Amino acid sequence: MQIANTRAVITGGVSGLGFAVAQHLVARGAKVALLDVND
């Protein structure tokens, strides 16, 4: 699966699994937008 030059929107991306997935995608050339809530 080619990830470079793709875009992803990740909810819950400030910590945990969402953050890990974001790091993985960015390291492989994807553009990532992170969303989370502020309690």
PDB file of N, CA and C in Angstrom:
ATOM      1  N   MET A   1       0.848  -1.183   0.000  1.00  0.00           N
ATOM      2  CA  MET A   1       0.000   0.000   0.000  1.00  0.00           C
ATOM      3  C   MET A   1       0.887   1.238   0.000  1.00  0.00           C
ATOM      4  N   GLN A   2       0.649   2.125  -0.943  1.00  0.00           N
ATOM      5  CA  GLN A   2       1.435   3.349  -1.031  1.00  0.00           C
ATOM      6  C   GLN A   2       0.817   4.422  -0.140  1.00  0.00           C
ATOM      7  N   ILE A   3       1.615   4.977   0.762  1.00  0.00           N
ATOM      8  CA  ILE A   3       1.122   5.978   1.705  1.00  0.00           C
ATOM      9  C   ILE A   3       1.603   7.377   1.342  1.00  0.00           C
ATOM     10  N   ALA A   4       2.762   7.479   0.701  1.00  0.00           N
ATOM     11  CA  ALA A   4       3.309   8.785   0.348  1.00  0.00           C
ATOM     12  C   ALA A   4       2.305   9.567  -0.496  1.00  0.00           C
ATOM     13  N   ASN A   5       2.241  10.863  -0.241  1.00  0.00           N
ATOM     14  CA  ASN A   5       1.366  11.786  -0.969  1.00  0.00           C
ATOM     15  C   ASN A   5      -0.118  11.507  -0.770  1.00  0.00           C
ATOM     16  N   THR A   6      -0.484  10.903   0.348  1.00  0.00           N
ATOM     17  CA  THR A   6      -1.894  10.730   0.686  1.00  0.00           C
ATOM     18  C   THR A   6      -2.240  11.672   1.826  1.00  0.00           C
ATOM     19  N   ARG A   7      -3.516  11.798   2.119  1.00  0.00           N
ATOM     20  CA  ARG A   7      -3.985  12.657   3.208  1.00  0.00           C
ATOM     21  C   ARG A   7      -4.810  11.822   4.167  1.00  0.00           C
ATOM     22  N   ALA A   8      -4.686  12.132   5.461  1.00  0.00           N
ATOM     23  CA  ALA A   8      -5.444  11.404   6.477  1.00  0.00           C
ATOM     24  C   ALA A   8      -5.939  12.379   7.529  1.00  0.00           C
ATOM     25  N   VAL A   9      -7.125  12.122   8.040  1.00  0.00           N
ATOM     26  CA  VAL A   9      -7.672  12.861   9.177  1.00  0.00           C
ATOM     27  C   VAL A   9      -7.804  11.855  10.311  1.00  0.00           C
ATOM     28  N   ILE A  10      -7.177  12.154  11.440  1.00  0.00           N
ATOM     29  CA  ILE A  10      -7.174  11.230  12.569  1.00  0.00           C
ATOM     30  C   ILE A  10      -7.842  11.901  13.758  1.00  0.00           C
ATOM     31  N   THR A  11      -8.883  11.265  14.272  1.00  0.00           N
ATOM     32  CA  THR A  11      -9.533  11.762  15.483  1.00  0.00           C
ATOM     33  C   THR A  11      -8.878  11.101  16.685  1.00  0.00           C
ATOM     34  N   GLY A  12      -8.802  11.832  17.783  1.00  0.00           N
ATOM     35  CA  GLY A  12      -8.127  11.309  18.966  1.00  0.00           C
ATOM     36  C   GLY A  12      -6.633  11.197  18.740  1.00  0.00           C
ATOM     37  N   GLY A  13      -6.077  12.138  17.987  1.00  0.00           N
ATOM     38  CA  GLY A  13      -4.683  12.035  17.582  1.00  0.00           C
ATOM     39  C   GLY A  13      -3.666  12.651  18.508  1.00  0.00           C
ATOM     40  N   VAL A  14      -4.075  13.127  19.673  1.00  0.00           N
ATOM     41  CA  VAL A  14      -3.135  13.783  20.574  1.00  0.00           C
ATOM     42  C   VAL A  14      -2.334  12.772  21.395  1.00  0.00           C
ATOM     43  N   SER A  15      -2.889  11.592  21.598  1.00  0.00           N
ATOM     44  CA  SER A  15      -2.166  10.596  22.394  1.00  0.00           C
ATOM     45  C   SER A  15      -2.586   9.191  21.984  1.00  0.00           C
ATOM     46  N   GLY A  16      -1.893   8.223  22.530  1.00  0.00           N
ATOM     47  CA  GLY A  16      -2.264   6.827  22.334  1.00  0.00           C
ATOM     48  C   GLY A  16      -2.155   6.341  20.906  1.00  0.00           C
ATOM     49  N   LEU A  17      -3.107   5.500  20.527  1.00  0.00           N
ATOM     50  CA  LEU A  17      -3.090   4.856  19.216  1.00  0.00           C
ATOM     51  C   LEU A  17      -3.186   5.868  18.077  1.00  0.00           C
ATOM     52  N   GLY A  18      -4.035   6.877  18.234  1.00  0.00           N
ATOM     53  CA  GLY A  18      -4.166   7.893  17.190  1.00  0.00           C
ATOM     54  C   GLY A  18      -2.857   8.609  16.919  1.00  0.00           C
ATOM     55  N   PHE A  19      -2.124   8.941  17.974  1.00  0.00           N
ATOM     56  CA  PHE A  19      -0.835   9.613  17.834  1.00  0.00           C
ATOM     57  C   PHE A  19       0.181   8.694  17.156  1.00  0.00           C
ATOM     58  N   ALA A  20       0.194   7.430  17.542  1.00  0.00           N
ATOM     59  CA  ALA A  20       1.124   6.468  16.945  1.00  0.00           C
ATOM     60  C   ALA A  20       0.848   6.285  15.453  1.00  0.00           C
ATOM     61  N   VAL A  21      -0.414   6.212  15.089  1.00  0.00           N
ATOM     62  CA  VAL A  21      -0.777   6.075  13.674  1.00  0.00           C
ATOM     63  C   VAL A  21      -0.357   7.324  12.906  1.00  0.00           C
ATOM     64  N   ALA A  22      -0.575   8.490  13.488  1.00  0.00           N
ATOM     65  CA  ALA A  22      -0.176   9.740  12.835  1.00  0.00           C
ATOM     66  C   ALA A  22       1.330   9.769  12.593  1.00  0.00           C
ATOM     67  N   GLN A  23       2.109   9.391  13.587  1.00  0.00           N
ATOM     68  CA  GLN A  23       3.565   9.356  13.427  1.00  0.00           C
ATOM     69  C   GLN A  23       3.964   8.391  12.309  1.00  0.00           C
ATOM     70  N   HIS A  24       3.341   7.243  12.264  1.00  0.00           N
ATOM     71  CA  HIS A  24       3.624   6.233  11.242  1.00  0.00           C
ATOM     72  C   HIS A  24       3.349   6.794   9.841  1.00  0.00           C
ATOM     73  N   LEU A  25       2.209   7.445   9.686  1.00  0.00           N
ATOM     74  CA  LEU A  25       1.838   7.982   8.378  1.00  0.00           C
ATOM     75  C   LEU A  25       2.754   9.119   7.952  1.00  0.00           C
ATOM     76  N   VAL A  26       3.058  10.026   8.872  1.00  0.00           N
ATOM     77  CA  VAL A  26       3.930  11.161   8.554  1.00  0.00           C
ATOM     78  C   VAL A  26       5.327  10.668   8.173  1.00  0.00           C
ATOM     79  N   ALA A  27       5.827   9.675   8.883  1.00  0.00           N
ATOM     80  CA  ALA A  27       7.152   9.129   8.583  1.00  0.00           C
ATOM     81  C   ALA A  27       7.216   8.533   7.183  1.00  0.00           C
ATOM     82  N   ARG A  28       6.072   8.151   6.643  1.00  0.00           N
ATOM     83  CA  ARG A  28       6.022   7.551   5.314  1.00  0.00           C
ATOM     84  C   ARG A  28       5.543   8.524   4.241  1.00  0.00           C
ATOM     85  N   GLY A  29       5.448   9.815   4.586  1.00  0.00           N
ATOM     86  CA  GLY A  29       5.183  10.835   3.586  1.00  0.00           C
ATOM     87  C   GLY A  29       3.751  11.300   3.442  1.00  0.00           C
ATOM     88  N   ALA A  30       2.867  10.893   4.337  1.00  0.00           N
ATOM     89  CA  ALA A  30       1.470  11.336   4.260  1.00  0.00           C
ATOM     90  C   ALA A  30       1.313  12.702   4.924  1.00  0.00           C
ATOM     91  N   LYS A  31       0.293  13.409   4.518  1.00  0.00           N
ATOM     92  CA  LYS A  31      -0.097  14.656   5.178  1.00  0.00           C
ATOM     93  C   LYS A  31      -1.219  14.310   6.140  1.00  0.00           C
ATOM     94  N   VAL A  32      -1.078  14.722   7.405  1.00  0.00           N
ATOM     95  CA  VAL A  32      -1.996  14.279   8.448  1.00  0.00           C
ATOM     96  C   VAL A  32      -2.591  15.475   9.179  1.00  0.00           C
ATOM     97  N   ALA A  33      -3.901  15.430   9.395  1.00  0.00           N
ATOM     98  CA  ALA A  33      -4.599  16.403  10.240  1.00  0.00           C
ATOM     99  C   ALA A  33      -5.068  15.664  11.485  1.00  0.00           C
ATOM    100  N   LEU A  34      -4.734  16.208  12.661  1.00  0.00           N
ATOM    101  CA  LEU A  34      -5.126  15.591  13.929  1.00  0.00           C
ATOM    102  C   LEU A  34      -6.269  16.374  14.554  1.00  0.00           C
ATOM    103  N   LEU A  35      -7.240  15.654  15.083  1.00  0.00           N
ATOM    104  CA  LEU A  35      -8.369  16.266  15.781  1.00  0.00           C
ATOM    105  C   LEU A  35      -8.485  15.641  17.160  1.00  0.00           C
ATOM    106  N   ASP A  36      -8.830  16.455  18.142  1.00  0.00           N
ATOM    107  CA  ASP A  36      -9.052  15.947  19.492  1.00  0.00           C
ATOM    108  C   ASP A  36      -9.915  16.959  20.235  1.00  0.00           C
ATOM    109  N   VAL A  37     -10.426  16.569  21.373  1.00  0.00           N
ATOM    110  CA  VAL A  37     -11.236  17.473  22.184  1.00  0.00           C
ATOM    111  C   VAL A  37     -10.417  17.966  23.367  1.00  0.00           C
ATOM    112  N   ASN A  38     -10.756  19.153  23.829  1.00  0.00           N
ATOM    113  CA  ASN A  38     -10.107  19.735  24.992  1.00  0.00           C
ATOM    114  C   ASN A  38     -11.119  19.726  26.125  1.00  0.00           C
ATOM    115  N   ASP A  39     -10.908  18.856  27.103  1.00  0.00           N
ATOM    116  CA  ASP A  39     -11.861  18.737  28.217  1.00  0.00           C
ATOM    117  C   ASP A  39     -11.816  19.928  29.131  1.00  0.00           C
TER     118      ASP A  39
END
